[in-house]
Backbone as a chain_set.jsonl record, in Angstrom:
{"seq": "XXXXXXXXXXXXXXXXXXXXXXXXXXXXXXXXXXXXXXXXXXXXXXXXXXXXXXXXXXXXXXXXXXXXXXXXXXXXXXXXXXXXXXXXXXXXXXXXXXXXXXXXXXXXXXXXXXXXXXXXXXXXXXXXXXXXXXXXXXXXXXXXXXXXXXXXXXXXXXXXXXXXXXXXXXXXXXXXXXXXXXXXXXXXXXXXXXXXXXXXXXXXXXXXXXXXXXXX", "coords": {"N": [[-101.884, -11.696, -79.927], [-105.069, -12.611, -78.656], [-108.2, -12.227, -80.29], [-111.125, -10.789, -79.227], [-114.366, -11.856, -79.886], [-117.602, -10.885, -80.288], [-121.016, -12.019, -80.14], [-121.655, -13.06, -83.291], [-123.672, -14.15, -84.736], [-126.803, -15.308, -83.778], [-128.467, -18.335, -83.542], [-131.535, -19.376, -84.77], [-133.739, -21.995, -83.996], [-134.232, -24.324, -86.623], [-133.472, -22.774, -88.69], [-130.967, -22.334, -91.123], [-127.483, -21.496, -90.636], [-126.085, -20.485, -92.768], [-125.784, -20.507, -96.374], [-125.977, -23.778, -97.665], [-124.873, -24.761, -99.952], [-122.65, -26.856, -101.482], [-120.875, -26.223, -103.57], [-120.596, -23.483, -103.438], [-119.476, -23.294, -100.931], [-116.946, -24.511, -101.383], [-115.811, -22.641, -103.049], [-115.529, -20.439, -101.363], [-113.796, -21.459, -99.446], [-111.54, -21.959, -101.037], [-110.913, -19.35, -101.781], [-109.973, -18.345, -99.437], [-107.568, -19.65, -99.04], [-103.943, -20.205, -98.748], [-101.851, -18.652, -100.984], [-99.925, -20.275, -103.552], [-98.415, -19.82, -105.779], [-96.151, -17.423, -107.418], [-97.391, -15.423, -108.963], [-100.027, -15.395, -108.038], [-99.538, -14.661, -105.423], [-98.628, -12.125, -105.76], [-100.945, -10.809, -106.519], [-102.422, -11.122, -104.232], [-101.186, -9.602, -102.299], [-101.924, -6.714, -102.151], [-104.543, -7.02, -101.263], [-104.31, -8.351, -98.716], [-102.791, -6.438, -97.417], [-104.662, -4.474, -97.116], [-106.26, -5.374, -95.115], [-107.374, -5.23, -91.689], [-105.418, -5.54, -88.625], [-106.731, -7.428, -86.944], [-108.361, -8.793, -88.748], [-106.406, -9.998, -90.341], [-105.31, -11.682, -88.552], [-107.43, -13.468, -88.076], [-107.649, -14.583, -90.675], [-105.267, -15.93, -90.826], [-105.602, -17.927, -89.063], [-105.347, -17.526, -86.336], [-105.986, -17.816, -82.786], [-109.262, -17.049, -81.551], [-111.415, -15.27, -79.385], [-114.443, -15.719, -77.571], [-117.255, -14.165, -76.149], [-119.423, -15.424, -73.886], [-121.32, -14.433, -72.259], [-124.584, -14.092, -71.217], [-125.592, -15.981, -72.851], [-128.246, -18.078, -73.203], [-129.648, -21.078, -71.721], [-130.084, -23.696, -74.062], [-129.751, -22.042, -76.198], [-127.771, -20.897, -78.976], [-124.736, -19.595, -80.28], [-122.806, -18.172, -83.037], [-119.473, -17.914, -84.208], [-116.659, -16.77, -86.17], [-113.886, -18.659, -87.178], [-110.824, -19.298, -88.663], [-112.045, -18.914, -91.172], [-114.347, -20.425, -90.909], [-117.558, -21.407, -89.634], [-118.023, -21.521, -86.162], [-119.777, -23.077, -83.678], [-121.245, -22.373, -80.567], [-122.928, -23.869, -78.177], [-125.154, -23.716, -75.564], [-126.092, -26.139, -73.565], [-129.118, -27.65, -72.281], [-130.294, -29.223, -69.244], [-131.941, -31.329, -69.953], [-131.075, -31.841, -72.547], [-128.422, -32.774, -72.048], [-128.975, -35.189, -70.628], [-130.12, -36.703, -72.641], [-127.93, -37.148, -74.303], [-126.566, -39.228, -73.079], [-128.299, -41.263, -73.062], [-128.976, -44.689, -73.526], [-130.667, -45.526, -75.619], [-130.54, -43.449, -77.373], [-127.781, -43.394, -77.944], [-127.51, -45.744, -79.405], [-128.253, -44.972, -81.926], [-126.135, -43.776, -83.121], [-123.052, -43.562, -85.078], [-120.479, -43.261, -84.144], [-120.399, -43.147, -81.134], [-118.615, -43.095, -79.033], [-116.591, -41.344, -79.738], [-114.394, -42.44, -81.209], [-112.91, -42.04, -83.475], [-110.122, -40.413, -83.555], [-108.984, -38.049, -84.551], [-111.001, -36.109, -84.716], [-111.499, -34.603, -82.552], [-110.018, -32.959, -79.693], [-108.067, -34.679, -77.126], [-109.065, -34.162, -74.61], [-111.741, -33.76, -75.138], [-112.906, -36.156, -75.605], [-115.286, -37.453, -74.498], [-118.602, -38.075, -73.071], [-119.899, -35.732, -73.668], [-118.34, -34.384, -75.409], [-116.797, -32.105, -74.821], [-115.21, -29.438, -72.903], [-116.551, -28.325, -70.746], [-119.482, -29.743, -69.623], [-121.906, -28.357, -70.051], [-121.497, -26.685, -72.215], [-121.153, -26.824, -75.668], [-118.601, -26.676, -78.117], [-118.079, -26.404, -81.418], [-117.123, -27.077, -84.811], [-119.022, -25.895, -87.387], [-119.399, -27.471, -89.863], [-120.413, -29.857, -92.118], [-119.231, -33.143, -92.297], [-119.412, -34.503, -94.598], [-119.747, -33.253, -97.365], [-118.949, -30.702, -96.834], [-121.048, -28.925, -96.31], [-123.201, -26.619, -94.419], [-124.785, -27.594, -91.643], [-128.147, -27.474, -90.239], [-129.3, -26.045, -87.176], [-131.223, -27.9, -85.115], [-132.847, -28.192, -82.493], [-135.36, -29.078, -81.728], [-137.522, -31.744, -80.797], [-138.427, -34.734, -82.403], [-139.573, -33.574, -84.895], [-141.877, -33.149, -87.601], [-140.734, -33.033, -90.169], [-138.253, -34.316, -89.968], [-138.504, -36.604, -88.428], [-139.821, -39.143, -86.112], [-137.817, -40.244, -84.552], [-135.957, -38.374, -84.062], [-133.864, -36.696, -81.815], [-133.154, -34.111, -81.368], [-130.68, -31.912, -82.548], [-128.25, -31.507, -85.19], [-129.035, -31.042, -88.451], [-128.418, -31.822, -91.831], [-129.712, -30.462, -94.557], [-129.009, -30.691, -97.206], [-127.981, -33.245, -97.943], [-128.971, -34.973, -96.1], [-127.538, -35.747, -93.768], [-127.126, -36.428, -90.29], [-126.564, -35.178, -87.021], [-125.973, -35.319, -83.486], [-126.559, -33.399, -80.435], [-124.025, -33.26, -79.471], [-122.523, -33.179, -81.594], [-122.148, -35.68, -82.797], [-122.213, -38.164, -85.289], [-124.963, -39.713, -86.936], [-125.862, -43.171, -87.552], [-125.769, -44.687, -90.822], [-125.905, -42.501, -92.602], [-124.866, -40.006, -95.034], [-122.587, -38.514, -94.078], [-119.331, -39.282, -92.85], [-117.979, -39.103, -90.435], [-117.904, -37.746, -86.986], [-118.774, -34.307, -86.233], [-116.224, -31.771, -86.15], [-114.439, -30.987, -83.212], [-112.924, -28.13, -82.145], [-109.697, -27.102, -80.909], [-109.84, -25.691, -77.721], [-110.255, -23.495, -74.843], [-111.186, -22.265, -71.625], [-110.915, -19.045, -70.334], [-112.186, -17.677, -68.396], [-115.377, -17.668, -66.688], [-117.045, -16.704, -68.558], [-115.75, -16.405, -70.954], [-114.39, -17.893, -73.765], [-111.701, -19.377, -75.487], [-111.014, -20.098, -78.791], [-109.183, -22.291, -80.805], [-106.839, -22.755, -79.451], [-105.386, -24.741, -76.975], [-104.49, -24.187, -74.3], [-103.706, -21.35, -72.211], [-100.948, -20.95, -72.299], [-100.099, -22.298, -74.511], [-98.74, -22.501, -77.828], [-99.886, -20.421, -80.579]], "CA": [[-102.944, -11.456, -78.974], [-106.343, -13.121, -79.049], [-109.207, -11.246, -80.61], [-112.45, -11.08, -78.641], [-115.411, -11.852, -80.813], [-118.933, -10.976, -79.714], [-121.895, -12.908, -80.873], [-121.803, -12.623, -84.676], [-124.99, -14.57, -85.163], [-127.526, -16.228, -82.926], [-129.125, -19.319, -84.431], [-132.868, -19.76, -84.468], [-134.045, -23.358, -84.407], [-134.902, -24.627, -87.875], [-132.933, -21.928, -89.694], [-129.513, -22.552, -91.343], [-126.531, -20.395, -90.387], [-125.672, -19.911, -94.088], [-126.013, -21.331, -97.534], [-125.291, -25.028, -97.559], [-124.457, -25.209, -101.263], [-121.225, -27.25, -101.371], [-120.072, -25.539, -104.516], [-120.271, -22.156, -102.868], [-118.517, -23.517, -99.799], [-115.611, -24.795, -101.878], [-115.24, -21.415, -103.577], [-115.121, -19.666, -100.218], [-112.553, -22.069, -98.832], [-110.465, -21.752, -101.938], [-110.6, -17.959, -101.745], [-109.219, -17.99, -98.2], [-106.314, -20.446, -98.832], [-102.641, -19.554, -98.947], [-101.395, -18.663, -102.424], [-98.741, -21.008, -103.716], [-97.611, -19.287, -106.899], [-95.74, -16.024, -107.292], [-98.389, -14.513, -109.57], [-101.163, -15.236, -107.125], [-99.057, -13.952, -104.28], [-98.512, -10.687, -106.082], [-102.312, -10.281, -106.565], [-102.918, -11.191, -102.859], [-100.515, -8.665, -101.407], [-102.748, -5.543, -101.915], [-105.748, -7.4, -100.451], [-103.842, -8.625, -97.354], [-102.335, -5.125, -96.853], [-105.864, -3.655, -96.832], [-106.986, -5.907, -93.975], [-106.999, -4.746, -90.359], [-104.663, -6.58, -87.942], [-107.59, -8.487, -86.432], [-108.779, -9.579, -89.891], [-105.295, -10.785, -90.84], [-105.181, -12.717, -87.531], [-108.424, -14.485, -88.337], [-107.349, -15.276, -91.886], [-104.114, -16.794, -90.596], [-106.023, -19.025, -88.18], [-105.015, -17.19, -84.936], [-107.051, -18.085, -81.891], [-110.222, -16.041, -81.32], [-112.098, -15.327, -78.08], [-115.932, -15.468, -77.626], [-117.92, -13.829, -74.974], [-120.685, -16.19, -73.832], [-122.209, -13.773, -71.307], [-125.977, -13.961, -71.665], [-126.087, -17.164, -73.676], [-129.268, -18.753, -72.414], [-129.711, -22.551, -71.936], [-130.773, -24.036, -75.245], [-129.396, -21.131, -77.257], [-126.444, -21.093, -79.64], [-124.18, -18.47, -81.079], [-121.852, -18.514, -84.092], [-118.36, -17.028, -84.403], [-115.805, -17.194, -87.273], [-112.505, -18.994, -86.951], [-110.245, -19.923, -89.895], [-113.1, -18.801, -92.229], [-115.352, -21.443, -90.697], [-118.434, -21.171, -88.499], [-117.897, -22.31, -84.924], [-120.989, -22.969, -82.861], [-121.161, -22.504, -79.119], [-124.234, -24.206, -77.728], [-125.371, -23.933, -74.13], [-127.088, -27.209, -73.512], [-129.994, -27.748, -71.149], [-130.16, -30.48, -68.508], [-132.588, -32.387, -70.743], [-130.173, -32.217, -73.665], [-127.32, -33.533, -71.555], [-129.446, -36.496, -70.258], [-130.304, -37.386, -73.918], [-126.585, -37.507, -74.845], [-126.128, -40.438, -72.421], [-129.345, -42.29, -73.076], [-128.597, -45.818, -74.408], [-131.49, -45.562, -76.823], [-129.976, -42.451, -78.291], [-126.413, -43.862, -78.353], [-127.628, -46.812, -80.442], [-128.473, -44.381, -83.274], [-124.931, -43.076, -83.534], [-122.01, -44.341, -85.684], [-119.265, -43.144, -83.295], [-120.841, -42.542, -79.875], [-117.476, -42.912, -78.063], [-115.631, -40.458, -80.382], [-113.226, -43.29, -81.376], [-112.142, -41.349, -84.541], [-109.405, -39.526, -82.643], [-108.641, -36.719, -85.089], [-112.196, -35.264, -84.76], [-111.585, -33.81, -81.337], [-108.875, -33.072, -78.795], [-108.203, -35.778, -76.173], [-109.924, -33.705, -73.474], [-113.097, -33.71, -75.541], [-113.364, -37.53, -75.86], [-116.195, -37.782, -73.409], [-119.977, -38.198, -73.519], [-120.395, -34.432, -74.099], [-117.384, -33.868, -76.36], [-116.552, -30.73, -74.391], [-114.467, -29.174, -71.658], [-117.627, -28.159, -69.789], [-120.665, -30.427, -70.183], [-122.963, -27.444, -70.442], [-121.199, -25.945, -73.434], [-120.583, -27.505, -76.847], [-117.894, -25.872, -79.071], [-117.944, -27.359, -82.521], [-117.052, -26.517, -86.097], [-120.321, -26.175, -88.055], [-119.22, -27.942, -91.228], [-120.728, -31.245, -92.29], [-118.065, -33.963, -92.654], [-119.676, -35.183, -95.882], [-119.308, -32.439, -98.48], [-118.684, -29.296, -96.379], [-122.232, -28.058, -96.138], [-123.415, -26.094, -93.076], [-126.036, -28.164, -91.114], [-129.147, -26.619, -89.571], [-129.469, -26.311, -85.769], [-132.609, -28.35, -84.91], [-132.999, -28.707, -81.194], [-136.668, -29.599, -81.534], [-137.571, -33.192, -80.747], [-139.434, -35.446, -83.255], [-140.349, -32.721, -85.832], [-142.529, -33.887, -88.679], [-139.919, -33.107, -91.365], [-137.123, -35.126, -89.791], [-138.993, -37.909, -88.036], [-140.096, -39.354, -84.684], [-136.604, -40.704, -83.788], [-135.026, -37.238, -83.842], [-133.79, -36.234, -80.412], [-132.547, -32.747, -81.39], [-129.241, -31.924, -83.042], [-127.863, -30.76, -86.372], [-129.5, -31.707, -89.679], [-127.924, -31.252, -93.043], [-130.765, -30.667, -95.549], [-128.418, -30.911, -98.503], [-127.85, -34.661, -98.222], [-129.63, -35.753, -95.082], [-126.736, -36.218, -92.625], [-127.64, -36.035, -88.966], [-125.599, -35.141, -85.877], [-126.669, -35.039, -82.253], [-126.184, -32.134, -79.789], [-122.595, -33.327, -79.148], [-121.835, -33.22, -82.901], [-121.873, -37.04, -83.156], [-122.934, -38.512, -86.52], [-125.87, -40.881, -86.878], [-125.571, -44.313, -88.458], [-126.406, -44.827, -92.073], [-126.06, -41.202, -93.221], [-123.717, -39.75, -95.835], [-121.391, -38.036, -93.363], [-118.599, -40.446, -92.345], [-117.469, -38.894, -89.053], [-118.492, -36.724, -86.176], [-118.314, -32.928, -86.444], [-114.905, -31.505, -85.529], [-114.32, -30.165, -82.008], [-111.625, -27.389, -82.254], [-108.962, -26.863, -79.645], [-110.397, -24.48, -77.012], [-110.149, -23.466, -73.399], [-111.838, -21.147, -70.949], [-110.067, -18.13, -69.5], [-113.097, -17.218, -67.366], [-116.664, -18.306, -66.714], [-117.766, -16.166, -69.638], [-114.905, -16.222, -72.119], [-113.757, -19.143, -74.27], [-110.722, -19.121, -76.62], [-111.046, -21.138, -79.815], [-107.947, -22.393, -81.608], [-105.728, -22.978, -78.615], [-105.763, -25.605, -75.841], [-104.312, -23.521, -73.027], [-103.24, -19.956, -72.332], [-99.549, -20.856, -72.581], [-99.772, -22.98, -75.773], [-98.469, -21.676, -79.024], [-101.025, -20.215, -81.385]], "C": [[-104.253, -11.986, -79.571], [-107.297, -11.965, -79.382], [-110.532, -11.663, -79.985], [-113.506, -10.846, -79.652], [-116.76, -11.889, -80.12], [-119.76, -11.837, -80.55], [-122.144, -12.366, -82.295], [-123.189, -13.032, -85.207], [-125.583, -15.529, -84.149], [-128.347, -17.098, -83.81], [-130.53, -19.549, -83.923], [-133.133, -21.152, -84.868], [-134.779, -23.476, -85.746], [-134.389, -23.714, -88.962], [-131.411, -22.191, -89.838], [-128.716, -21.341, -91.016], [-126.188, -19.677, -91.678], [-126.07, -20.848, -95.171], [-125.248, -22.594, -97.446], [-124.861, -25.61, -98.893], [-122.979, -25.571, -101.219], [-120.344, -26.572, -102.356], [-119.634, -24.182, -104.035], [-119.323, -22.279, -101.71], [-117.123, -23.775, -100.308], [-114.997, -23.485, -102.422], [-114.77, -20.496, -102.44], [-113.861, -20.149, -99.561], [-111.397, -21.834, -99.715], [-109.997, -20.291, -101.87], [-109.761, -17.595, -100.52], [-107.915, -18.768, -98.037], [-105.072, -19.617, -99.072], [-102.172, -19.704, -100.413], [-100.039, -19.439, -102.538], [-97.81, -20.473, -104.806], [-97.246, -17.816, -106.761], [-96.752, -15.039, -107.812], [-99.538, -14.302, -108.658], [-100.777, -14.451, -105.881], [-99.029, -12.458, -104.554], [-99.892, -10.056, -106.062], [-102.807, -10.159, -105.136], [-102.409, -10.098, -101.957], [-101.433, -7.343, -101.176], [-103.944, -5.911, -101.025], [-105.366, -7.616, -98.955], [-103.468, -7.285, -96.632], [-103.549, -4.307, -96.425], [-106.608, -4.155, -95.611], [-106.495, -5.284, -92.672], [-106.177, -5.852, -89.712], [-105.569, -7.725, -87.423], [-108.104, -9.357, -87.598], [-107.656, -10.474, -90.416], [-105.084, -11.959, -89.87], [-106.159, -13.832, -87.766], [-108.108, -15.297, -89.545], [-106.197, -16.268, -91.668], [-104.426, -17.946, -89.635], [-105.627, -18.745, -86.69], [-106.18, -17.526, -84.058], [-107.988, -16.816, -81.778], [-110.947, -16.3, -80.039], [-113.603, -15.029, -78.316], [-116.419, -15.219, -76.255], [-119.259, -14.503, -74.867], [-121.578, -15.666, -72.748], [-123.641, -13.692, -71.911], [-126.438, -15.048, -72.523], [-126.998, -18.034, -72.859], [-129.2, -20.312, -72.698], [-130.582, -22.855, -73.149], [-130.516, -23.173, -76.428], [-127.992, -21.415, -77.811], [-126.001, -19.806, -80.32], [-123.042, -18.973, -82.045], [-120.724, -17.462, -84.123], [-117.544, -17.602, -85.609], [-114.414, -17.462, -86.801], [-111.994, -19.79, -88.146], [-111.245, -20.005, -91.035], [-114.152, -19.89, -92.099], [-116.286, -21.018, -89.565], [-118.146, -22.071, -87.347], [-119.087, -22.047, -84.083], [-120.631, -23.169, -81.398], [-122.587, -22.664, -78.638], [-124.249, -24.394, -76.192], [-126.511, -24.908, -73.976], [-127.911, -27.188, -72.179], [-129.733, -29.107, -70.419], [-130.788, -31.631, -69.307], [-131.745, -32.8, -71.94], [-129.014, -33.132, -73.195], [-127.767, -35.024, -71.185], [-129.624, -37.318, -71.561], [-128.968, -37.926, -74.466], [-126.077, -38.847, -74.297], [-127.14, -41.567, -72.431], [-128.981, -43.379, -74.007], [-129.423, -45.922, -75.667], [-130.999, -44.553, -77.878], [-128.647, -42.91, -78.82], [-126.462, -44.88, -79.475], [-127.828, -46.259, -81.816], [-127.24, -43.859, -83.847], [-123.857, -44.045, -84.117], [-120.732, -44.324, -84.826], [-119.597, -42.49, -81.949], [-119.704, -42.282, -78.895], [-116.372, -42.031, -78.599], [-114.299, -41.229, -80.584], [-112.336, -42.786, -82.568], [-111.402, -40.251, -83.873], [-109.157, -38.144, -83.185], [-109.853, -35.769, -85.227], [-112.367, -34.379, -83.556], [-110.339, -33.912, -80.548], [-109.106, -34.206, -77.791], [-109.157, -35.413, -75.092], [-111.451, -33.66, -73.849], [-113.671, -35.12, -75.913], [-114.119, -37.99, -74.694], [-117.645, -37.803, -73.937], [-120.533, -36.895, -74.055], [-119.522, -33.797, -75.184], [-117.084, -32.409, -76.064], [-115.694, -30.653, -73.129], [-115.505, -29.034, -70.497], [-118.88, -28.833, -70.351], [-121.735, -29.524, -70.702], [-122.74, -26.843, -71.813], [-120.543, -26.84, -74.507], [-119.881, -26.409, -77.729], [-117.513, -26.747, -80.236], [-117.932, -26.591, -83.857], [-118.309, -26.855, -86.879], [-120.241, -26.52, -89.545], [-119.43, -29.446, -91.272], [-119.487, -31.976, -92.792], [-118.309, -34.767, -93.978], [-119.091, -34.388, -97.027], [-119.086, -30.976, -98.091], [-119.856, -28.411, -96.306], [-122.313, -27.577, -94.689], [-124.764, -26.647, -92.62], [-126.903, -27.084, -90.424], [-129.203, -27.02, -88.096], [-130.954, -26.646, -85.556], [-132.702, -28.981, -83.53], [-134.446, -29.276, -80.852], [-136.682, -31.112, -81.615], [-138.737, -33.705, -81.575], [-140.2, -34.505, -84.18], [-140.791, -33.588, -87.0], [-141.581, -34.046, -89.908], [-138.689, -33.985, -91.194], [-137.519, -36.517, -89.302], [-139.089, -38.121, -86.49], [-138.864, -39.76, -83.864], [-135.651, -39.533, -83.487], [-135.061, -36.707, -82.416], [-133.249, -34.802, -80.293], [-131.074, -32.875, -81.782], [-129.061, -31.025, -84.271], [-128.269, -31.577, -87.593], [-129.015, -31.058, -90.901], [-128.945, -31.503, -94.183], [-130.247, -30.971, -96.951], [-128.437, -32.406, -98.881], [-128.376, -35.578, -97.109], [-128.779, -36.287, -93.942], [-127.27, -35.648, -91.313], [-126.535, -36.136, -87.914], [-126.327, -34.774, -84.593], [-126.109, -33.743, -81.617], [-124.771, -32.232, -79.144], [-121.777, -33.372, -80.421], [-121.528, -34.65, -83.352], [-122.759, -37.499, -84.297], [-123.808, -39.748, -86.263], [-125.338, -42.028, -87.746], [-126.345, -44.123, -89.751], [-126.807, -43.428, -92.736], [-124.824, -40.932, -94.074], [-122.447, -39.332, -95.126], [-120.656, -39.23, -92.699], [-118.164, -40.357, -90.918], [-118.209, -37.778, -88.295], [-118.012, -35.328, -86.599], [-117.006, -32.667, -85.683], [-115.035, -30.595, -84.29], [-112.95, -29.477, -82.092], [-110.976, -27.356, -80.896], [-109.596, -25.612, -78.984], [-110.164, -24.604, -75.533], [-110.872, -22.267, -72.908], [-110.876, -20.356, -70.165], [-110.864, -17.522, -68.387], [-114.402, -17.958, -67.512], [-117.443, -17.872, -67.998], [-116.975, -15.905, -70.924], [-114.209, -17.555, -72.511], [-112.878, -18.75, -75.442], [-110.758, -20.336, -77.56], [-109.807, -21.119, -80.604], [-106.677, -22.596, -80.758], [-106.179, -23.783, -77.397], [-105.618, -24.945, -74.468], [-103.719, -22.148, -73.243], [-101.791, -19.926, -72.723], [-99.168, -21.587, -73.858], [-99.506, -22.037, -76.844], [-99.737, -21.537, -79.834], [-101.022, -21.14, -82.553]], "O": [[-104.527, -11.852, -80.763], [-107.199, -10.876, -78.818], [-110.998, -12.781, -80.204], [-113.574, -9.767, -80.24], [-117.044, -12.856, -79.414], [-119.303, -12.355, -81.569], [-122.776, -11.323, -82.46], [-123.785, -12.332, -86.026], [-124.914, -16.466, -83.713], [-128.899, -16.598, -84.791], [-130.709, -19.886, -82.752], [-132.797, -21.524, -85.992], [-135.799, -22.826, -85.974], [-134.834, -23.853, -90.101], [-130.678, -22.263, -88.852], [-129.234, -20.229, -91.111], [-126.022, -18.458, -91.711], [-126.649, -21.901, -94.9], [-124.043, -22.584, -97.194], [-124.523, -26.791, -98.984], [-122.138, -24.712, -100.953], [-119.17, -26.342, -102.065], [-118.482, -23.777, -104.191], [-118.446, -21.433, -101.534], [-116.169, -23.288, -99.7], [-113.797, -23.255, -102.269], [-113.728, -19.851, -102.553], [-112.986, -19.374, -99.176], [-110.316, -21.525, -99.212], [-108.794, -20.034, -101.899], [-108.951, -16.668, -100.555], [-107.216, -18.597, -97.038], [-105.141, -18.479, -99.537], [-102.13, -20.808, -100.956], [-99.143, -19.261, -101.713], [-96.593, -20.653, -104.757], [-97.933, -17.055, -106.079], [-96.971, -13.977, -107.23], [-100.005, -13.175, -108.493], [-101.572, -13.677, -105.348], [-99.362, -11.642, -103.694], [-100.036, -8.907, -105.646], [-103.531, -9.216, -104.819], [-103.064, -9.701, -100.993], [-101.637, -6.972, -100.021], [-104.295, -5.152, -100.122], [-106.04, -7.107, -98.059], [-103.777, -7.058, -95.462], [-103.469, -3.531, -95.472], [-107.492, -3.464, -95.103], [-105.342, -4.865, -92.569], [-106.215, -6.991, -90.177], [-105.165, -8.886, -87.476], [-108.263, -10.565, -87.421], [-107.915, -11.582, -90.884], [-104.734, -13.066, -90.279], [-105.803, -15.007, -87.677], [-108.247, -16.52, -89.534], [-106.179, -17.336, -92.28], [-103.595, -18.831, -89.428], [-105.59, -19.679, -85.889], [-107.31, -17.525, -84.548], [-107.526, -15.681, -81.901], [-111.085, -17.454, -79.634], [-113.962, -14.198, -79.151], [-116.078, -15.926, -75.306], [-120.159, -14.211, -75.654], [-122.509, -16.356, -72.333], [-123.803, -13.24, -73.045], [-127.605, -15.059, -72.914], [-126.551, -18.67, -71.905], [-128.757, -20.75, -73.76], [-131.692, -22.335, -73.26], [-130.965, -23.469, -77.535], [-127.167, -22.079, -77.184], [-126.808, -19.048, -80.858], [-122.447, -20.033, -81.855], [-120.993, -16.262, -84.071], [-117.723, -18.756, -85.999], [-113.806, -16.639, -86.117], [-112.59, -20.773, -88.585], [-111.308, -20.995, -91.764], [-114.79, -20.245, -93.09], [-115.854, -20.34, -88.633], [-118.032, -23.284, -87.527], [-119.393, -20.891, -83.791], [-119.819, -24.026, -81.048], [-123.372, -21.717, -78.679], [-123.448, -25.141, -75.632], [-127.681, -24.603, -74.203], [-127.427, -26.761, -71.13], [-129.044, -29.988, -70.935], [-130.261, -32.743, -69.343], [-131.707, -33.975, -72.303], [-128.678, -34.118, -73.851], [-127.011, -35.968, -71.414], [-129.309, -38.508, -71.575], [-128.908, -39.025, -75.018], [-125.273, -39.524, -74.938], [-126.906, -42.655, -71.904], [-128.693, -43.111, -75.174], [-128.917, -46.369, -76.696], [-131.049, -44.794, -79.084], [-128.399, -42.829, -80.023], [-125.612, -44.902, -80.365], [-127.608, -46.965, -82.8], [-127.251, -43.498, -85.023], [-123.771, -45.199, -83.698], [-119.992, -45.308, -84.809], [-119.119, -41.392, -81.662], [-119.785, -41.394, -78.046], [-115.305, -41.958, -77.99], [-113.232, -40.755, -80.196], [-111.146, -43.096, -82.624], [-111.995, -39.201, -83.624], [-109.115, -37.17, -82.433], [-109.707, -34.702, -85.823], [-113.246, -33.518, -83.516], [-109.618, -34.897, -80.706], [-110.243, -34.649, -77.626], [-109.978, -36.231, -74.678], [-112.309, -33.539, -72.975], [-114.769, -35.232, -76.459], [-113.647, -38.847, -73.947], [-117.873, -37.572, -75.124], [-121.512, -36.9, -74.802], [-119.907, -32.803, -75.8], [-117.116, -31.57, -76.964], [-115.489, -31.632, -72.411], [-115.31, -29.582, -69.412], [-119.294, -28.51, -71.464], [-122.413, -29.852, -71.676], [-123.704, -26.521, -72.508], [-119.533, -27.503, -74.269], [-120.475, -25.376, -78.039], [-116.742, -27.697, -80.099], [-118.635, -25.593, -84.015], [-118.628, -28.036, -87.015], [-120.935, -25.928, -90.371], [-118.75, -30.211, -90.588], [-118.767, -31.45, -93.641], [-117.489, -35.591, -94.38], [-118.073, -34.772, -97.603], [-119.043, -30.107, -98.963], [-119.681, -27.195, -96.242], [-121.58, -28.067, -93.83], [-125.797, -26.228, -93.143], [-126.456, -25.986, -90.095], [-129.16, -28.21, -87.786], [-131.829, -25.809, -85.779], [-132.64, -30.205, -83.416], [-134.651, -29.872, -79.794], [-135.946, -31.702, -82.404], [-139.861, -33.211, -81.484], [-141.423, -34.63, -84.249], [-140.175, -34.6, -87.333], [-141.626, -35.065, -90.596], [-138.106, -34.382, -92.203], [-136.924, -37.509, -89.724], [-138.512, -37.369, -85.704], [-138.861, -39.638, -82.639], [-134.672, -39.686, -82.757], [-136.105, -36.329, -81.887], [-132.924, -34.357, -79.192], [-130.363, -33.803, -81.397], [-129.64, -29.943, -84.368], [-127.849, -32.728, -87.721], [-129.163, -29.845, -91.048], [-129.031, -32.613, -94.707], [-130.999, -31.465, -97.792], [-128.85, -32.777, -99.98], [-128.24, -36.8, -97.177], [-129.218, -37.177, -93.213], [-127.791, -34.534, -91.258], [-125.704, -37.044, -87.927], [-127.247, -33.957, -84.641], [-125.271, -33.075, -82.222], [-124.391, -31.363, -78.359], [-120.561, -33.562, -80.403], [-120.692, -34.817, -84.24], [-123.962, -37.241, -84.271], [-123.461, -40.661, -85.514], [-124.452, -41.828, -88.578], [-127.407, -43.502, -89.787], [-127.88, -43.268, -93.316], [-123.801, -41.581, -93.856], [-121.352, -39.739, -95.514], [-121.287, -40.076, -92.066], [-117.992, -41.373, -90.244], [-118.994, -37.009, -88.85], [-116.972, -35.19, -87.243], [-116.745, -33.309, -84.665], [-115.682, -29.55, -84.351], [-111.923, -30.156, -82.11], [-111.623, -27.557, -79.869], [-109.843, -24.608, -79.652], [-109.904, -25.694, -75.025], [-111.152, -21.342, -73.671], [-110.087, -20.91, -69.399], [-110.287, -16.898, -67.497], [-114.524, -18.809, -68.393], [-118.355, -18.563, -68.452], [-117.47, -15.268, -71.854], [-113.554, -18.213, -71.702], [-113.244, -17.917, -76.272], [-110.549, -21.469, -77.127], [-109.378, -20.056, -81.052], [-105.569, -22.606, -81.295], [-107.251, -23.525, -76.849], [-106.47, -25.099, -73.593], [-103.277, -21.823, -74.345], [-101.377, -18.994, -73.413], [-98.009, -21.512, -74.267], [-99.968, -20.896, -76.821], [-100.59, -22.424, -79.799], [-101.942, -21.104, -83.371]]}, "num_chains": 1, "name": "protein.A"}
């Protein structure tokens, strides 16, 4: 059964969701991995047994549901899936127009989402989403696993006049637009990952599964 997750964190423009230290990120990822050795498995059993059913489901990568009721245009919320932050952004009309502007597209390394393993087939469009208004994206930089900062502001002094709004990784300077597409000539090699997801209602989205009937 899917677990419904309310808004765990709303993101304010200009503030990171979490520490972007790549060393800390690697430690967290390693801590949530599946143990391969018998000794490590023995140590892990008491910890796993102490987890609630919903916590075990999240750790195993089961789909999670997010309630987007009340998410205002231009606002973003964060949920956890597979020990990773997943951002749900409700884009404004102005944001959507920018995503298709030829001048903006010229700044991007993969504007057509040609690297196929970065998103499901149904998200290979101008908005990289099921519904143009909503972006669902894993908030992990494809360079060294940092967590970029949500920066919807246009042309801020600290990023530069060419900035159209998006996600900026202050650790190494990678840039992504409001569809998670990577800029040219930055350290990150590919677009941000769009996870499998689908909508079960106007206000509920399931992350980690394409359709209601698909296997978890």
